[in-house]
GROMACS .gro file of N, CA and C in nm:
model
  357
    1MET      N    1  -5.250   8.503  -5.724
    1MET     CA    2  -5.134   8.422  -5.748
    1MET      C    3  -5.172   8.275  -5.734
    2ALA      N    4  -5.168   8.207  -5.846
    2ALA     CA    5  -5.214   8.068  -5.849
    2ALA      C    6  -5.103   7.977  -5.901
    3THR      N    7  -5.118   7.849  -5.871
    3THR     CA    8  -5.034   7.748  -5.933
    3THR      C    9  -5.113   7.692  -6.050
    4ILE      N   10  -5.057   7.707  -6.169
    4ILE     CA   11  -5.124   7.668  -6.292
    4ILE      C   12  -5.088   7.523  -6.326
    5ALA      N   13  -5.188   7.439  -6.339
    5ALA     CA   14  -5.166   7.298  -6.374
    5ALA      C   15  -5.115   7.287  -6.518
    6TYR      N   16  -5.026   7.191  -6.539
    6TYR     CA   17  -4.978   7.168  -6.675
    6TYR      C   18  -5.062   7.063  -6.746
    7VAL      N   19  -5.053   7.066  -6.879
    7VAL     CA   20  -5.117   6.968  -6.965
    7VAL      C   21  -5.007   6.899  -7.043
    8GLN      N   22  -5.007   6.765  -7.045
    8GLN     CA   23  -4.906   6.688  -7.118
    8GLN      C   24  -4.960   6.646  -7.253
    9ASP      N   25  -4.873   6.649  -7.353
    9ASP     CA   26  -4.904   6.601  -7.487
    9ASP      C   27  -4.795   6.500  -7.522
   10PHE      N   28  -4.833   6.371  -7.529
   10PHE     CA   29  -4.735   6.265  -7.544
   10PHE      C   30  -4.799   6.152  -7.622
   11PRO      N   31  -4.738   6.091  -7.717
   11PRO     CA   32  -4.612   6.130  -7.781
   11PRO      C   33  -4.633   6.244  -7.881
   12ILE      N   34  -4.525   6.301  -7.926
   12ILE     CA   35  -4.529   6.408  -8.026
   12ILE      C   36  -4.508   6.345  -8.163
   13ASN      N   37  -4.604   6.364  -8.251
   13ASN     CA   38  -4.598   6.307  -8.387
   13ASN      C   39  -4.565   6.159  -8.386
   14GLY      N   40  -4.619   6.085  -8.290
   14GLY     CA   41  -4.597   5.942  -8.282
   14GLY      C   42  -4.463   5.900  -8.224
   15ASN      N   43  -4.381   5.996  -8.184
   15ASN     CA   44  -4.248   5.964  -8.131
   15ASN      C   45  -4.253   5.971  -7.979
   16SER      N   46  -4.240   5.857  -7.913
   16SER     CA   47  -4.253   5.851  -7.767
   16SER      C   48  -4.130   5.905  -7.694
   17ASP      N   49  -4.027   5.948  -7.765
   17ASP     CA   50  -3.911   6.009  -7.701
   17ASP      C   51  -3.937   6.154  -7.662
   18PHE      N   52  -4.041   6.215  -7.717
   18PHE     CA   53  -4.069   6.357  -7.695
   18PHE      C   54  -4.200   6.377  -7.620
   19MET      N   55  -4.202   6.481  -7.537
   19MET     CA   56  -4.324   6.520  -7.467
   19MET      C   57  -4.332   6.673  -7.467
   20ARG      N   58  -4.454   6.722  -7.483
   20ARG     CA   59  -4.480   6.866  -7.474
   20ARG      C   60  -4.561   6.889  -7.347
   21ILE      N   61  -4.520   6.990  -7.269
   21ILE     CA   62  -4.588   7.028  -7.146
   21ILE      C   63  -4.628   7.174  -7.160
   22THR      N   64  -4.756   7.205  -7.133
   22THR     CA   65  -4.804   7.342  -7.149
   22THR      C   66  -4.868   7.389  -7.019
   23TRP      N   67  -4.831   7.511  -6.979
   23TRP     CA   68  -4.896   7.581  -6.868
   23TRP      C   69  -4.970   7.699  -6.931
   24PRO      N   70  -5.103   7.694  -6.940
   24PRO     CA   71  -5.178   7.799  -7.010
   24PRO      C   72  -5.217   7.917  -6.921
   25LEU      N   73  -5.231   8.032  -6.985
   25LEU     CA   74  -5.294   8.150  -6.926
   25LEU      C   75  -5.234   8.188  -6.791
   26MET      N   76  -5.103   8.202  -6.786
   26MET     CA   77  -5.036   8.242  -6.662
   26MET      C   78  -5.038   8.394  -6.646
   27ALA      N   79  -5.076   8.439  -6.528
   27ALA     CA   80  -5.083   8.582  -6.497
   27ALA      C   81  -4.967   8.620  -6.405
   28ASN      N   82  -4.951   8.750  -6.384
   28ASN     CA   83  -4.847   8.800  -6.294
   28ASN      C   84  -4.862   8.734  -6.157
   29GLY      N   85  -4.753   8.678  -6.106
   29GLY     CA   86  -4.752   8.613  -5.976
   29GLY      C   87  -4.780   8.463  -5.979
   30ASP      N   88  -4.826   8.411  -6.093
   30ASP     CA   89  -4.854   8.268  -6.103
   30ASP      C   90  -4.724   8.188  -6.118
   31ASP      N   91  -4.726   8.067  -6.064
   31ASP     CA   92  -4.620   7.972  -6.094
   31ASP      C   93  -4.685   7.849  -6.155
   32GLY      N   94  -4.603   7.769  -6.224
   32GLY     CA   95  -4.654   7.649  -6.287
   32GLY      C   96  -4.642   7.529  -6.194
   33GLN      N   97  -4.736   7.436  -6.207
   33GLN     CA   98  -4.727   7.310  -6.135
   33GLN      C   99  -4.593   7.246  -6.174
   34PRO      N  100  -4.512   7.203  -6.076
   34PRO     CA  101  -4.382   7.144  -6.109
   34PRO      C  102  -4.397   7.017  -6.193
   35PHE      N  103  -4.308   7.005  -6.290
   35PHE     CA  104  -4.302   6.888  -6.376
   35PHE      C  105  -4.174   6.812  -6.345
   36ILE      N  106  -4.184   6.679  -6.323
   36ILE     CA  107  -4.065   6.597  -6.295
   36ILE      C  108  -3.992   6.575  -6.426
   37LEU      N  109  -3.865   6.614  -6.426
   37LEU     CA  110  -3.789   6.628  -6.551
   37LEU      C  111  -3.668   6.536  -6.560
   38ALA      N  112  -3.632   6.467  -6.456
   38ALA     CA  113  -3.501   6.401  -6.449
   38ALA      C  114  -3.473   6.304  -6.564
   39GLN      N  115  -3.574   6.241  -6.623
   39GLN     CA  116  -3.548   6.143  -6.728
   39GLN      C  117  -3.534   6.205  -6.866
   40TYR      N  118  -3.541   6.339  -6.876
   40TYR     CA  119  -3.536   6.406  -7.005
   40TYR      C  120  -3.404   6.481  -7.022
   41ALA      N  121  -3.336   6.453  -7.134
   41ALA     CA  122  -3.203   6.508  -7.158
   41ALA      C  123  -3.207   6.649  -7.216
   42ASP      N  124  -3.296   6.674  -7.309
   42ASP     CA  125  -3.302   6.804  -7.376
   42ASP      C  126  -3.431   6.874  -7.338
   43ARG      N  127  -3.420   7.007  -7.321
   43ARG     CA  128  -3.534   7.086  -7.277
   43ARG      C  129  -3.533   7.223  -7.345
   44SER      N  130  -3.649   7.267  -7.392
   44SER     CA  131  -3.662   7.405  -7.439
   44SER      C  132  -3.795   7.460  -7.391
   45ALA      N  133  -3.798   7.590  -7.369
   45ALA     CA  134  -3.919   7.657  -7.320
   45ALA      C  135  -3.958   7.767  -7.418
   46GLN      N  136  -4.087   7.771  -7.452
   46GLN     CA  137  -4.141   7.875  -7.539
   46GLN      C  138  -4.245   7.953  -7.460
   47VAL      N  139  -4.238   8.085  -7.469
   47VAL     CA  140  -4.337   8.171  -7.402
   47VAL      C  141  -4.404   8.257  -7.508
   48GLU      N  142  -4.538   8.256  -7.507
   48GLU     CA  143  -4.620   8.333  -7.600
   48GLU      C  144  -4.732   8.399  -7.522
   49GLY      N  145  -4.790   8.504  -7.578
   49GLY     CA  146  -4.906   8.565  -7.517
   49GLY      C  147  -4.889   8.714  -7.496
   50THR      N  148  -4.966   8.766  -7.403
   50THR     CA  149  -4.964   8.909  -7.371
   50THR      C  150  -4.878   8.930  -7.247
   51PHE      N  151  -4.767   9.002  -7.263
   51PHE     CA  152  -4.677   9.027  -7.151
   51PHE      C  153  -4.726   9.142  -7.065
   52GLY      N  154  -4.806   9.233  -7.123
   52GLY     CA  155  -4.852   9.349  -7.047
   52GLY      C  156  -4.735   9.441  -7.016
   53ALA      N  157  -4.755   9.533  -6.923
   53ALA     CA  158  -4.650   9.627  -6.884
   53ALA      C  159  -4.548   9.556  -6.796
   54GLY      N  160  -4.428   9.538  -6.848
   54GLY     CA  161  -4.319   9.481  -6.769
   54GLY      C  162  -4.328   9.332  -6.744
   55GLY      N  163  -4.405   9.257  -6.822
   55GLY     CA  164  -4.423   9.114  -6.800
   55GLY      C  165  -4.292   9.036  -6.812
   56VAL      N  166  -4.269   8.946  -6.718
   56VAL     CA  167  -4.148   8.862  -6.715
   56VAL      C  168  -4.186   8.720  -6.675
   57CYS      N  169  -4.134   8.624  -6.749
   57CYS     CA  170  -4.149   8.483  -6.713
   57CYS      C  171  -4.011   8.423  -6.697
   58VAL      N  172  -3.985   8.359  -6.584
   58VAL     CA  173  -3.859   8.288  -6.563
   58VAL      C  174  -3.887   8.139  -6.562
   59ILE      N  175  -3.784   8.061  -6.592
   59ILE     CA  176  -3.793   7.915  -6.585
   59ILE      C  177  -3.709   7.874  -6.465
   60GLN      N  178  -3.773   7.805  -6.371
   60GLN     CA  179  -3.708   7.767  -6.247
   60GLN      C  180  -3.694   7.617  -6.235
   61GLY      N  181  -3.594   7.575  -6.157
   61GLY     CA  182  -3.574   7.433  -6.131
   61GLY      C  183  -3.535   7.409  -5.987
   62THR      N  184  -3.550   7.283  -5.945
   62THR     CA  185  -3.511   7.244  -5.810
   62THR      C  186  -3.465   7.098  -5.812
   63ASN      N  187  -3.371   7.068  -5.725
   63ASN     CA  188  -3.329   6.930  -5.702
   63ASN      C  189  -3.374   6.881  -5.565
   64ASP      N  190  -3.414   6.974  -5.477
   64ASP     CA  191  -3.456   6.934  -5.341
   64ASP      C  192  -3.606   6.952  -5.318
   65SER      N  193  -3.679   6.992  -5.421
   65SER     CA  194  -3.825   7.009  -5.418
   65SER      C  195  -3.871   7.119  -5.321
   66THR      N  196  -3.777   7.201  -5.275
   66THR     CA  197  -3.810   7.310  -5.183
   66THR      C  198  -3.759   7.445  -5.234
   67ASN      N  199  -3.633   7.450  -5.270
   67ASN     CA  200  -3.568   7.574  -5.311
   67ASN      C  201  -3.565   7.583  -5.463
   68TRP      N  202  -3.638   7.680  -5.517
   68TRP     CA  203  -3.647   7.699  -5.661
   68TRP      C  204  -3.547   7.804  -5.706
   69ARG      N  205  -3.473   7.775  -5.812
   69ARG     CA  206  -3.372   7.867  -5.866
   69ARG      C  207  -3.399   7.890  -6.014
   70THR      N  208  -3.375   8.013  -6.061
   70THR     CA  209  -3.392   8.045  -6.202
   70THR      C  210  -3.280   7.978  -6.281
   71LEU      N  211  -3.318   7.912  -6.390
   71LEU     CA  212  -3.224   7.835  -6.471
   71LEU      C  213  -3.161   7.922  -6.580
   72ASN      N  214  -3.065   7.865  -6.651
   72ASN     CA  215  -2.986   7.937  -6.751
   72ASN      C  216  -2.999   7.875  -6.889
   73ASP      N  217  -2.969   7.958  -6.991
   73ASP     CA  218  -2.961   7.907  -7.127
   73ASP      C  219  -2.819   7.851  -7.150
   74PRO      N  220  -2.790   7.795  -7.266
   74PRO     CA  221  -2.657   7.735  -7.289
   74PRO      C  222  -2.539   7.833  -7.281
   75TYR      N  223  -2.568   7.963  -7.281
   75TYR     CA  224  -2.462   8.065  -7.272
   75TYR      C  225  -2.450   8.121  -7.130
   76SER      N  226  -2.508   8.053  -7.033
   76SER     CA  227  -2.506   8.091  -6.892
   76SER      C  228  -2.583   8.218  -6.863
   77ASN      N  229  -2.676   8.257  -6.951
   77ASN     CA  230  -2.765   8.369  -6.926
   77ASN      C  231  -2.888   8.320  -6.852
   78VAL      N  232  -2.929   8.394  -6.750
   78VAL     CA  233  -3.050   8.361  -6.676
   78VAL      C  234  -3.169   8.365  -6.772
   79ILE      N  235  -3.256   8.264  -6.764
   79ILE     CA  236  -3.375   8.262  -6.849
   79ILE      C  237  -3.483   8.349  -6.784
   80SER      N  238  -3.489   8.473  -6.833
   80SER     CA  239  -3.583   8.573  -6.788
   80SER      C  240  -3.645   8.632  -6.915
   81ILE      N  241  -3.763   8.585  -6.951
   81ILE     CA  242  -3.822   8.612  -7.082
   81ILE      C  243  -3.919   8.729  -7.073
   82THR      N  244  -3.894   8.832  -7.157
   82THR     CA  245  -3.976   8.953  -7.157
   82THR      C  246  -4.050   8.976  -7.288
   83THR      N  247  -4.021   8.893  -7.388
   83THR     CA  248  -4.091   8.895  -7.517
   83THR      C  249  -4.107   8.751  -7.565
   84ALA      N  250  -4.200   8.729  -7.654
   84ALA     CA  251  -4.225   8.594  -7.705
   84ALA      C  252  -4.096   8.537  -7.766
   85LYS      N  253  -4.060   8.416  -7.722
   85LYS     CA  254  -3.938   8.351  -7.773
   85LYS      C  255  -3.929   8.208  -7.724
   86ILE      N  256  -3.827   8.138  -7.774
   86ILE     CA  257  -3.793   8.002  -7.730
   86ILE      C  258  -3.652   8.005  -7.675
   87GLU      N  259  -3.631   7.940  -7.561
   87GLU     CA  260  -3.500   7.930  -7.497
   87GLU      C  261  -3.468   7.786  -7.466
   88ALA      N  262  -3.344   7.746  -7.491
   88ALA     CA  263  -3.296   7.616  -7.445
   88ALA      C  264  -3.266   7.626  -7.296
   89VAL      N  265  -3.281   7.516  -7.224
   89VAL     CA  266  -3.255   7.512  -7.080
   89VAL      C  267  -3.133   7.424  -7.056
   90SER      N  268  -3.032   7.478  -6.990
   90SER     CA  269  -2.905   7.405  -6.971
   90SER      C  270  -2.909   7.303  -6.858
   91GLU      N  271  -2.956   7.343  -6.742
   91GLU     CA  272  -2.944   7.257  -6.625
   91GLU      C  273  -3.041   7.139  -6.629
   92LEU      N  274  -2.992   7.026  -6.582
   92LEU     CA  275  -3.078   6.910  -6.561
   92LEU      C  276  -3.118   6.913  -6.414
   93VAL      N  277  -3.246   6.923  -6.389
   93VAL     CA  278  -3.298   6.932  -6.253
   93VAL      C  279  -3.407   6.827  -6.233
   94VAL      N  280  -3.440   6.799  -6.109
   94VAL     CA  281  -3.544   6.701  -6.080
   94VAL      C  282  -3.681   6.754  -6.121
   95GLN      N  283  -3.709   6.882  -6.089
   95GLN     CA  284  -3.838   6.942  -6.123
   95GLN      C  285  -3.815   7.077  -6.189
   96ILE      N  286  -3.908   7.114  -6.277
   96ILE     CA  287  -3.899   7.242  -6.347
   96ILE      C  288  -4.037   7.306  -6.349
   97ARG      N  289  -4.040   7.439  -6.355
   97ARG     CA  290  -4.167   7.511  -6.365
   97ARG      C  291  -4.141   7.651  -6.421
   98PRO      N  292  -4.242   7.713  -6.483
   98PRO     CA  293  -4.233   7.854  -6.516
   98PRO      C  294  -4.289   7.936  -6.399
   99LYS      N  295  -4.248   8.061  -6.391
   99LYS     CA  296  -4.303   8.153  -6.291
   99LYS      C  297  -4.309   8.291  -6.356
  100VAL      N  298  -4.426   8.353  -6.347
  100VAL     CA  299  -4.442   8.490  -6.397
  100VAL      C  300  -4.412   8.583  -6.281
  101THR      N  301  -4.303   8.657  -6.294
  101THR     CA  302  -4.253   8.737  -6.182
  101THR      C  303  -4.290   8.885  -6.192
  102ALA      N  304  -4.343   8.928  -6.306
  102ALA     CA  305  -4.382   9.068  -6.321
  102ALA      C  306  -4.486   9.079  -6.432
  103GLY      N  307  -4.555   9.189  -6.433
  103GLY     CA  308  -4.656   9.216  -6.534
  103GLY      C  309  -4.767   9.300  -6.476
  104ASP      N  310  -4.875   9.313  -6.550
  104ASP     CA  311  -4.989   9.390  -6.502
  104ASP      C  312  -5.116   9.307  -6.519
  105GLY      N  313  -5.231   9.370  -6.511
  105GLY     CA  314  -5.357   9.298  -6.517
  105GLY      C  315  -5.386   9.235  -6.653
  106THR      N  316  -5.312   9.274  -6.756
  106THR     CA  317  -5.334   9.215  -6.889
  106THR      C  318  -5.239   9.099  -6.917
  107THR      N  319  -5.144   9.074  -6.830
  107THR     CA  320  -5.045   8.968  -6.853
  107THR      C  321  -5.115   8.832  -6.858
  108SER      N  322  -5.094   8.761  -6.969
  108SER     CA  323  -5.153   8.628  -6.989
  108SER      C  324  -5.059   8.550  -7.080
  109LEU      N  325  -4.981   8.460  -7.021
  109LEU     CA  326  -4.876   8.390  -7.095
  109LEU      C  327  -4.903   8.241  -7.102
  110ASN      N  328  -4.871   8.183  -7.215
  110ASN     CA  329  -4.874   8.038  -7.233
  110ASN      C  330  -4.729   7.992  -7.242
  111VAL      N  331  -4.691   7.901  -7.154
  111VAL     CA  332  -4.555   7.849  -7.151
  111VAL      C  333  -4.560   7.704  -7.196
  112THR      N  334  -4.481   7.671  -7.296
  112THR     CA  335  -4.477   7.536  -7.351
  112THR      C  336  -4.333   7.486  -7.349
  113MET      N  337  -4.314   7.367  -7.293
  113MET     CA  338  -4.180   7.305  -7.293
  113MET      C  339  -4.184   7.181  -7.381
  114LEU      N  340  -4.075   7.160  -7.453
  114LEU     CA  341  -4.055   7.035  -7.526
  114LEU      C  342  -3.936   6.966  -7.459
  115VAL      N  343  -3.954   6.841  -7.425
  115VAL     CA  344  -3.847   6.764  -7.361
  115VAL      C  345  -3.827   6.635  -7.440
  116ARG      N  346  -3.701   6.586  -7.439
  116ARG     CA  347  -3.665   6.462  -7.508
  116ARG      C  348  -3.602   6.366  -7.410
  117LYS      N  349  -3.647   6.240  -7.411
  117LYS     CA  350  -3.591   6.138  -7.323
  117LYS      C  351  -3.445   6.112  -7.355
  118SER      N  352  -3.369   6.084  -7.249
  118SER     CA  353  -3.232   6.041  -7.270
  118SER      C  354  -3.231   5.890  -7.293
  119HIS      N  355  -3.133   5.844  -7.365
  119HIS     CA  356  -3.124   5.698  -7.391
  119HIS      C  357  -2.998   5.642  -7.333
   0.00000   0.00000   0.00000
């Protein structure tokens, strides 16, 4: 169980309002290095890779930098991803991270977030 460092890609296509953050090769039990998110208005998370048997990735946030809570999509559904997909993130939090909460020895997920600055 490791904390996976993120990689930032900024700007996106020359537009400094957007940033892409990627946490590569996450295994069962891994969490992502927290990313400070407060200045970004829009957020989406994409999960790709090998989920393995029962693989699950959740997107978590915190405002107190201690207690991490699973976030929701715009329809108030908990973001608990079990197949490759993209989800919008509703809550604005100080920090955000992915966490792989289930899977097997083959679980290897790449989590990519796109965020847009608020004006």
